[in-house]
mmCIF file of N, CA and C in Angstrom:
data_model
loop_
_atom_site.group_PDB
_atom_site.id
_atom_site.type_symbol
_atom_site.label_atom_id
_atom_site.label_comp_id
_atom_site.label_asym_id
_atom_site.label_seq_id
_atom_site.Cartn_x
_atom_site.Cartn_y
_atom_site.Cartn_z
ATOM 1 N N UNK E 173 257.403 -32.771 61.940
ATOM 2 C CA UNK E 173 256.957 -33.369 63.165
ATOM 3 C C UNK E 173 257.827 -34.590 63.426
ATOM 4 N N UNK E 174 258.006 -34.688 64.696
ATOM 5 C CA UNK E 174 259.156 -35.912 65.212
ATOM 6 C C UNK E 174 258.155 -36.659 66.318
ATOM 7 N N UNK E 175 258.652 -37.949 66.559
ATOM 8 C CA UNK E 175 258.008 -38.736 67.731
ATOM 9 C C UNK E 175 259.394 -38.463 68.606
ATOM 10 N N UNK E 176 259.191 -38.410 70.066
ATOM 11 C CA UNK E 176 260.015 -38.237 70.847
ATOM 12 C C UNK E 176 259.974 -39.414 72.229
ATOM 13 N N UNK E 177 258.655 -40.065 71.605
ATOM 14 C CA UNK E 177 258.520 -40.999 72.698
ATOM 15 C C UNK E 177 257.212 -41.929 72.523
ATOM 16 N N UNK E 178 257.005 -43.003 73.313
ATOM 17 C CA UNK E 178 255.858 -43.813 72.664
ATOM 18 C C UNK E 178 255.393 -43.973 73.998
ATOM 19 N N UNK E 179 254.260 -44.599 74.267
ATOM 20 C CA UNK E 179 253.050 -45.132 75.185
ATOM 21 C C UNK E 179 252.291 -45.821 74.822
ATOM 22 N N UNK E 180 252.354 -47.040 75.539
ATOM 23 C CA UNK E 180 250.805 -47.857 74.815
ATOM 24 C C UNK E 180 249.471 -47.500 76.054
ATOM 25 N N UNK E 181 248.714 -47.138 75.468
ATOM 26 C CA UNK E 181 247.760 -46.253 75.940
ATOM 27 C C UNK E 181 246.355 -47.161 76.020
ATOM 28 N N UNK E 182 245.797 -47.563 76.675
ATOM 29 C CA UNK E 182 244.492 -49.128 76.754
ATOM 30 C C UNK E 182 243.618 -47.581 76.859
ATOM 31 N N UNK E 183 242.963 -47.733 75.540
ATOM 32 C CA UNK E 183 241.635 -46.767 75.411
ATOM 33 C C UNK E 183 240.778 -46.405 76.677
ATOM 34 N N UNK E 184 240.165 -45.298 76.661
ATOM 35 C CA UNK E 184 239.161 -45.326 77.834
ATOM 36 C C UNK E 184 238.078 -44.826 77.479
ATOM 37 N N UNK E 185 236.975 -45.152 77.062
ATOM 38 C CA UNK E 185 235.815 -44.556 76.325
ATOM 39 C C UNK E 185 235.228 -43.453 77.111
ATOM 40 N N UNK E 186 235.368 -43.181 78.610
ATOM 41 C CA UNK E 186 234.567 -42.559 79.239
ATOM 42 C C UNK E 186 235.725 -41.229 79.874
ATOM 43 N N UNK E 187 236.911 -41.046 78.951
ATOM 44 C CA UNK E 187 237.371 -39.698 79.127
ATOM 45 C C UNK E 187 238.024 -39.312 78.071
ATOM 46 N N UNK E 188 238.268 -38.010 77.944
ATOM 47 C CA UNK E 188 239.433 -37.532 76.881
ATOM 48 C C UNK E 188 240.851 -37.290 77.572
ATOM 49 N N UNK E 189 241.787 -38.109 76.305
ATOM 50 C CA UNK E 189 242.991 -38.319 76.766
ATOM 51 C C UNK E 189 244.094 -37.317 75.741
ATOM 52 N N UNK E 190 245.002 -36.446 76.179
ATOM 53 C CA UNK E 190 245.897 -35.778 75.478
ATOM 54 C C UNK E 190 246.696 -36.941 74.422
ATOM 55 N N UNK E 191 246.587 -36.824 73.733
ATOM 56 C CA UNK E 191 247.463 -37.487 72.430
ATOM 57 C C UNK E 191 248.808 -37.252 72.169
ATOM 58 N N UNK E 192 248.697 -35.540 72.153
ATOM 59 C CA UNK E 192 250.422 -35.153 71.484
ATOM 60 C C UNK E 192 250.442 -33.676 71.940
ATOM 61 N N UNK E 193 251.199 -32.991 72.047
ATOM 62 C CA UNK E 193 251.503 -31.585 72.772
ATOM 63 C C UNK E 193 252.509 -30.876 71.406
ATOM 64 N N UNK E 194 252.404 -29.742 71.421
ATOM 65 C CA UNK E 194 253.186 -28.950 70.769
ATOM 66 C C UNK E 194 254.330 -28.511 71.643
ATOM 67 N N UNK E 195 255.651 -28.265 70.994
ATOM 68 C CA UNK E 195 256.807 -27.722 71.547
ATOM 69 C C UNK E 195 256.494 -26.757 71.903
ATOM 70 N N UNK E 196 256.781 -26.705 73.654
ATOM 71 C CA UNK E 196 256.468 -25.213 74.342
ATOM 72 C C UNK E 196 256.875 -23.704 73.317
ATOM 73 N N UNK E 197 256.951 -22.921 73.513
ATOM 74 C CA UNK E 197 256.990 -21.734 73.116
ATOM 75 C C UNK E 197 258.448 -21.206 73.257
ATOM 76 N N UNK E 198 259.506 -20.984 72.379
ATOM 77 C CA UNK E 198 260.434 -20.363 72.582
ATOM 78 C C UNK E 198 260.815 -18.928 72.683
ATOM 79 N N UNK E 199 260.289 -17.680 73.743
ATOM 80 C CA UNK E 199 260.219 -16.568 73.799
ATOM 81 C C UNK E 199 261.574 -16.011 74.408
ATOM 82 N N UNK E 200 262.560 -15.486 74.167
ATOM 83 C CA UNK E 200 263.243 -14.831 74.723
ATOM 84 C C UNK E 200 262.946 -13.737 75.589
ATOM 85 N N UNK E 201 264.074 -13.483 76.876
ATOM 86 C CA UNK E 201 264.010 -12.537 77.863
ATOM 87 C C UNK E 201 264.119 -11.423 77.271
ATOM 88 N N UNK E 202 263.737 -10.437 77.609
ATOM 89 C CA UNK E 202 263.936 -9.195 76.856
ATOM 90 C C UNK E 202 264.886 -8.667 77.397
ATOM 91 N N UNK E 203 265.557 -8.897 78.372
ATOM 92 C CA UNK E 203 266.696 -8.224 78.842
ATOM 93 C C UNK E 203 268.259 -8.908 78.639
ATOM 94 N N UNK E 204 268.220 -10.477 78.443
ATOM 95 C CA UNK E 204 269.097 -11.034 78.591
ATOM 96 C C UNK E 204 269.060 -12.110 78.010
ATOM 97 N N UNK E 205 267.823 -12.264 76.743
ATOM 98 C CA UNK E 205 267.680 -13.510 75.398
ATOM 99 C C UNK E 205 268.103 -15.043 76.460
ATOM 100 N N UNK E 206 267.446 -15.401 77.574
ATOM 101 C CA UNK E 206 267.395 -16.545 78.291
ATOM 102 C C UNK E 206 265.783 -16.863 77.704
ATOM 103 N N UNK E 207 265.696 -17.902 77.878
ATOM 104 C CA UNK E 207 264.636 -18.231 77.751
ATOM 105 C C UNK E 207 262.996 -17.544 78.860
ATOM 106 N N UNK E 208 262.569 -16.530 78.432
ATOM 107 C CA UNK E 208 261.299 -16.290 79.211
ATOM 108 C C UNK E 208 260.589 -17.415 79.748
ATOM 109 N N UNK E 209 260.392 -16.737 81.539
ATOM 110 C CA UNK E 209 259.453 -17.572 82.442
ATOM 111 C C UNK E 209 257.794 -16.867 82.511
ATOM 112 N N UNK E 210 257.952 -15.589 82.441
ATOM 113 C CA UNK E 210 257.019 -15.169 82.583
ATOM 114 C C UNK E 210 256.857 -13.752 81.419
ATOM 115 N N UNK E 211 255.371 -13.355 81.150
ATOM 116 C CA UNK E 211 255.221 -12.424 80.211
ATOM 117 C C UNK E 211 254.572 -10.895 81.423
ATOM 118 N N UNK E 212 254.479 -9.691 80.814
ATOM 119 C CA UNK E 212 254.132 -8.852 81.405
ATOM 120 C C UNK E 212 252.953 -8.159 81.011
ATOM 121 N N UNK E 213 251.877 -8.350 80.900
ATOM 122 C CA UNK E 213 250.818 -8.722 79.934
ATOM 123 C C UNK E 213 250.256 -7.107 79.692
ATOM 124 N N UNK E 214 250.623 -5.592 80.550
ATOM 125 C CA UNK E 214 250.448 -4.418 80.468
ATOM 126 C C UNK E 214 251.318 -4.079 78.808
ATOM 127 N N UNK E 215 252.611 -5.019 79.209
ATOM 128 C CA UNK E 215 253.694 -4.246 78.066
ATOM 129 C C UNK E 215 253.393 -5.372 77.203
ATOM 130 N N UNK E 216 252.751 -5.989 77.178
ATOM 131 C CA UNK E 216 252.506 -7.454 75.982
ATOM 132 C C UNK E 216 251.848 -6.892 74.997
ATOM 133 N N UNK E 217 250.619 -6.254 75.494
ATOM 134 C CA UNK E 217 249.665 -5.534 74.287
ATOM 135 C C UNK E 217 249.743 -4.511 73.900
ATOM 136 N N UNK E 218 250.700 -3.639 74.231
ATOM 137 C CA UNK E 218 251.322 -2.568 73.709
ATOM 138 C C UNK E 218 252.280 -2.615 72.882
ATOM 139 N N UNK E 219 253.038 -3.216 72.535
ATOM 140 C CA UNK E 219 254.528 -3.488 71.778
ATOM 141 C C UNK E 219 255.892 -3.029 72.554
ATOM 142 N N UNK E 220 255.586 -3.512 73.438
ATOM 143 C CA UNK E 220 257.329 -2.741 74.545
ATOM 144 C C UNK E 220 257.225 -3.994 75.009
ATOM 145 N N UNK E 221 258.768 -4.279 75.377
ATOM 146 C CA UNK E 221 259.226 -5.093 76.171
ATOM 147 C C UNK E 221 257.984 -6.082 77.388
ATOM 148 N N UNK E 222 258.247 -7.453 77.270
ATOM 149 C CA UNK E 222 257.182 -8.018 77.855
ATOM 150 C C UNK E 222 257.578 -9.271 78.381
ATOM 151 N N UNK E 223 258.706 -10.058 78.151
ATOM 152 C CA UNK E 223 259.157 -11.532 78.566
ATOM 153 C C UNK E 223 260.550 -11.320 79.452
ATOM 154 N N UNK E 224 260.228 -11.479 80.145
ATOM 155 C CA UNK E 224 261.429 -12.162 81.592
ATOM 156 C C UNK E 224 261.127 -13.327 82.063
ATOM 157 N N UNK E 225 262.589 -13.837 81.788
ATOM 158 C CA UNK E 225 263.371 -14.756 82.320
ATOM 159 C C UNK E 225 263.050 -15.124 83.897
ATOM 160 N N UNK E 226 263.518 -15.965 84.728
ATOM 161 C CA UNK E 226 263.280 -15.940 86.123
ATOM 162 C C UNK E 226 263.958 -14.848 86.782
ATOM 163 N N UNK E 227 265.289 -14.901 86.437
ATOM 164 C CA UNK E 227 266.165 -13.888 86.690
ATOM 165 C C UNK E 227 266.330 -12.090 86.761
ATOM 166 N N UNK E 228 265.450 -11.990 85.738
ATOM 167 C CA UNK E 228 265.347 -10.754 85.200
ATOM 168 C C UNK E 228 263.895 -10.053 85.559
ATOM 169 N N UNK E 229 263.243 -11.001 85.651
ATOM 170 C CA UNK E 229 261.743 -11.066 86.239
ATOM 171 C C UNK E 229 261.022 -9.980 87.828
ATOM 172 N N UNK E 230 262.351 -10.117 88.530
ATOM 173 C CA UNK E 230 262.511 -10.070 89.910
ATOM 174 C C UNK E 230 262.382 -8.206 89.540
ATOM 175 N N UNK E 231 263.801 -8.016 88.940
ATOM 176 C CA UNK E 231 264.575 -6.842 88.645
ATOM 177 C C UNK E 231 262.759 -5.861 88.269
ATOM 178 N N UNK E 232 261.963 -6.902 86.923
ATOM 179 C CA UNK E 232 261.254 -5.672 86.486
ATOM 180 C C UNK E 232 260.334 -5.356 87.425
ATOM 181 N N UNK E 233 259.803 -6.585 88.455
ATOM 182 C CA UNK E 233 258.627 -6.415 89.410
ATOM 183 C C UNK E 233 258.835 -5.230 90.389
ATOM 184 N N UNK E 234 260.251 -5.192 90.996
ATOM 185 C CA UNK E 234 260.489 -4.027 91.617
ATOM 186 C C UNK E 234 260.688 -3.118 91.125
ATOM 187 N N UNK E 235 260.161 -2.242 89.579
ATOM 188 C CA UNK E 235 259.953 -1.271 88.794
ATOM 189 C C UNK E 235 258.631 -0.958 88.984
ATOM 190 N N UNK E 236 257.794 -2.083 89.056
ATOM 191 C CA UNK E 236 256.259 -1.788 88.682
ATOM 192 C C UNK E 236 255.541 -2.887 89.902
ATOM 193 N N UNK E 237 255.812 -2.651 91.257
ATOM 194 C CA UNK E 237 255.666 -3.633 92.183
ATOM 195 C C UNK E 237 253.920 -3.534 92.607
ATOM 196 N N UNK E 238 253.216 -2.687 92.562
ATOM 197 C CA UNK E 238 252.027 -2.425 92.808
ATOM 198 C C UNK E 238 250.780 -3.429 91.227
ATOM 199 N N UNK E 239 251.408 -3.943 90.116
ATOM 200 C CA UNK E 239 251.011 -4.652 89.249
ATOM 201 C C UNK E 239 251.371 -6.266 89.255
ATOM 202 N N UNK E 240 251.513 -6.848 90.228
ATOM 203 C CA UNK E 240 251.627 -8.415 90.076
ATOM 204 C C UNK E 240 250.929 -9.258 89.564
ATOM 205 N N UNK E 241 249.269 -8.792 89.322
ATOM 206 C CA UNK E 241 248.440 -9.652 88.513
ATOM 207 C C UNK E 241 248.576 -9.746 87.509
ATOM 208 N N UNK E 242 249.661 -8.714 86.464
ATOM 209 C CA UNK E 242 249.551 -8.587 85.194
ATOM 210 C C UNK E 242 250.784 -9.187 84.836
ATOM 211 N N UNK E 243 251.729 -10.225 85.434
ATOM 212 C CA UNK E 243 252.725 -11.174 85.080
ATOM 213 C C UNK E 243 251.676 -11.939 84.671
ATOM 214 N N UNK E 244 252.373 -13.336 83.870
ATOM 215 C CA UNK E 244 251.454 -14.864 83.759
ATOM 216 C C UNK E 244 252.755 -15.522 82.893
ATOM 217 N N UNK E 245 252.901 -16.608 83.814
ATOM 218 C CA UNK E 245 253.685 -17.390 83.106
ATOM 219 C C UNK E 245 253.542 -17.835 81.587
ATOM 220 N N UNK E 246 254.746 -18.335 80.753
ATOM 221 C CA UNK E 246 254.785 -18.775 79.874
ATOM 222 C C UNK E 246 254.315 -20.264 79.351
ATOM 223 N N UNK E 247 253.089 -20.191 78.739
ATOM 224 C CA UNK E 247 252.724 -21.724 78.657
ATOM 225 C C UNK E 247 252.394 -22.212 76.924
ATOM 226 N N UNK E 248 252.187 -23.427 76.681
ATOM 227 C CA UNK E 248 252.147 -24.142 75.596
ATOM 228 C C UNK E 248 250.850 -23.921 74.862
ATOM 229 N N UNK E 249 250.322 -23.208 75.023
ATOM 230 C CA UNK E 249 248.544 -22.554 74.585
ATOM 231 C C UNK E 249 248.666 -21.432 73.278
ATOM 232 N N UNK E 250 247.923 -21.677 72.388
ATOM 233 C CA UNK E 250 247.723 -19.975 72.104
ATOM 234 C C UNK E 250 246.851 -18.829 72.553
ATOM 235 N N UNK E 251 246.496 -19.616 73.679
ATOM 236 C CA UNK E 251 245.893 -18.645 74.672
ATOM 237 C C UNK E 251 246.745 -17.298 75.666
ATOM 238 N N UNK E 252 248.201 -18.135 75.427
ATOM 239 C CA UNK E 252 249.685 -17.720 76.142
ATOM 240 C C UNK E 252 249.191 -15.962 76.510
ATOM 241 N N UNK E 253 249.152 -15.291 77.178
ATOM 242 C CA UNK E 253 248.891 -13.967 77.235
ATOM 243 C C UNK E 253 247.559 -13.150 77.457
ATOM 244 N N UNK E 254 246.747 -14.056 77.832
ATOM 245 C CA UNK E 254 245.368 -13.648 77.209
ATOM 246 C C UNK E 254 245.181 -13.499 79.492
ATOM 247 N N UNK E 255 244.131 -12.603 79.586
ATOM 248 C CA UNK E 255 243.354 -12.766 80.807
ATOM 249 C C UNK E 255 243.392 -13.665 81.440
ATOM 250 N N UNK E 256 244.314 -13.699 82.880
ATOM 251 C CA UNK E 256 244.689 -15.012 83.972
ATOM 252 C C UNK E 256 244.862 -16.118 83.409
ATOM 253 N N UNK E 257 245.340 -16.248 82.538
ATOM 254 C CA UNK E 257 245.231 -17.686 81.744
ATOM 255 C C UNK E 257 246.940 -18.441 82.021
ATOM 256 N N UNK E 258 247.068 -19.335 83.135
ATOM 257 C CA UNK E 258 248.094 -19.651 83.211
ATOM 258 C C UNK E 258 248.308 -21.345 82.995
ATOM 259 N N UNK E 259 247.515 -21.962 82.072
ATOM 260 C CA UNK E 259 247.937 -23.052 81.584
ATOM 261 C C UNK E 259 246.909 -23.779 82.498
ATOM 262 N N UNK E 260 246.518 -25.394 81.507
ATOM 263 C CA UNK E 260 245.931 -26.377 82.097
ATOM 264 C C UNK E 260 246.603 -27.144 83.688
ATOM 265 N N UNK E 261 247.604 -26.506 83.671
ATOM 266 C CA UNK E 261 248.468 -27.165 85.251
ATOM 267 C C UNK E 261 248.890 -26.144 85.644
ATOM 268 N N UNK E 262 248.346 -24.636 85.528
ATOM 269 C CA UNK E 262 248.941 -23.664 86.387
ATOM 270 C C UNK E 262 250.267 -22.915 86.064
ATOM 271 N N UNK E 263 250.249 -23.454 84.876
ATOM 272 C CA UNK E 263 251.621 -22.825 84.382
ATOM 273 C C UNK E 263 252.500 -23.604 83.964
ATOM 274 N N UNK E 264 252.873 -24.414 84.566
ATOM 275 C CA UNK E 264 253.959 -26.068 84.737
ATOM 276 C C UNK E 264 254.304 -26.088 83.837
ATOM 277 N N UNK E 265 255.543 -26.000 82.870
ATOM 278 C CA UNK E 265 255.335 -26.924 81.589
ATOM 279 C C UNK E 265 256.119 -28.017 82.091
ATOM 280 N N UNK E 266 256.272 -29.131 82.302
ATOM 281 C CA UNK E 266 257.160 -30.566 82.192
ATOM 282 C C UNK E 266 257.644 -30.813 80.854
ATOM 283 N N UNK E 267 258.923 -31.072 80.727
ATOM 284 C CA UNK E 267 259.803 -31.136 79.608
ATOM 285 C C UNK E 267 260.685 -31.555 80.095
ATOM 286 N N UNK E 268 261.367 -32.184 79.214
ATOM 287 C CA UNK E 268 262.910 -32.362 79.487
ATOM 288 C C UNK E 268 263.685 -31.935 78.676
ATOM 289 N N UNK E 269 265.192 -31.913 78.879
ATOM 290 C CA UNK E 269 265.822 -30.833 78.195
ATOM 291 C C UNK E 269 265.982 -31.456 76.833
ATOM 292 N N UNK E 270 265.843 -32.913 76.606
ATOM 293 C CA UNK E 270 266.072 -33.727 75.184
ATOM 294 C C UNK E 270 264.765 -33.692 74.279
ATOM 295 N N UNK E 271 263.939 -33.136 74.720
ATOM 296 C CA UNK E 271 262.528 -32.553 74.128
ATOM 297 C C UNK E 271 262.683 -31.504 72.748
ATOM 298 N N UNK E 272 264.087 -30.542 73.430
ATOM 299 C CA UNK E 272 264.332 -29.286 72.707
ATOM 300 C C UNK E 272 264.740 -29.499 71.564
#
């Protein structure tokens, strides 16, 4: 474990405050080993091909264009894949590239 950054943080008794985050998830594209934007959650639980890239993403939707609910972005959860579950901000991850 590394510190990557500090905050002085004035307590707040009357909410819960995030502390520390785990390093997003490093999943490769299945077509082109870029970093996956989104998973394909039909071919996720089967064992076939399941992570595209932004790029590559496009290509598989117009294979299987009548299934759009069953994309979900890639997020920092181990929930990652599970039923509509697209992260506490919708998906977002915020990072910067000196994070990696």
């Amino acid at each position: 474990m590394r510190v990557v950054s500090q905050s002085d943080i004035s307590p707040d008794h009357n909410s819960i405050r995030l502390l520390a985050r785990n390093d997003p998830p490093e999943i490769p594209c299945a077509e082109c080993d870029s970093l996956a934007a989104e998973l394909y959650t039909e071919c996720y639980w089967s064992d076939r091909k399941f992570s595209y890239c932004d790029s590559c993403v496009e290509s598989h939707k117009a294979q299987v264009p009548s299934h759009e609910e069953m994309y979900l972005p890639v997020v920092n959860s181990p929930r990652i894949g599970q039923c509509a579950y697209t992260g506490p901000d919708g998906g977002k991850w915020a990072s910067s590239s000196s994070d990696r």
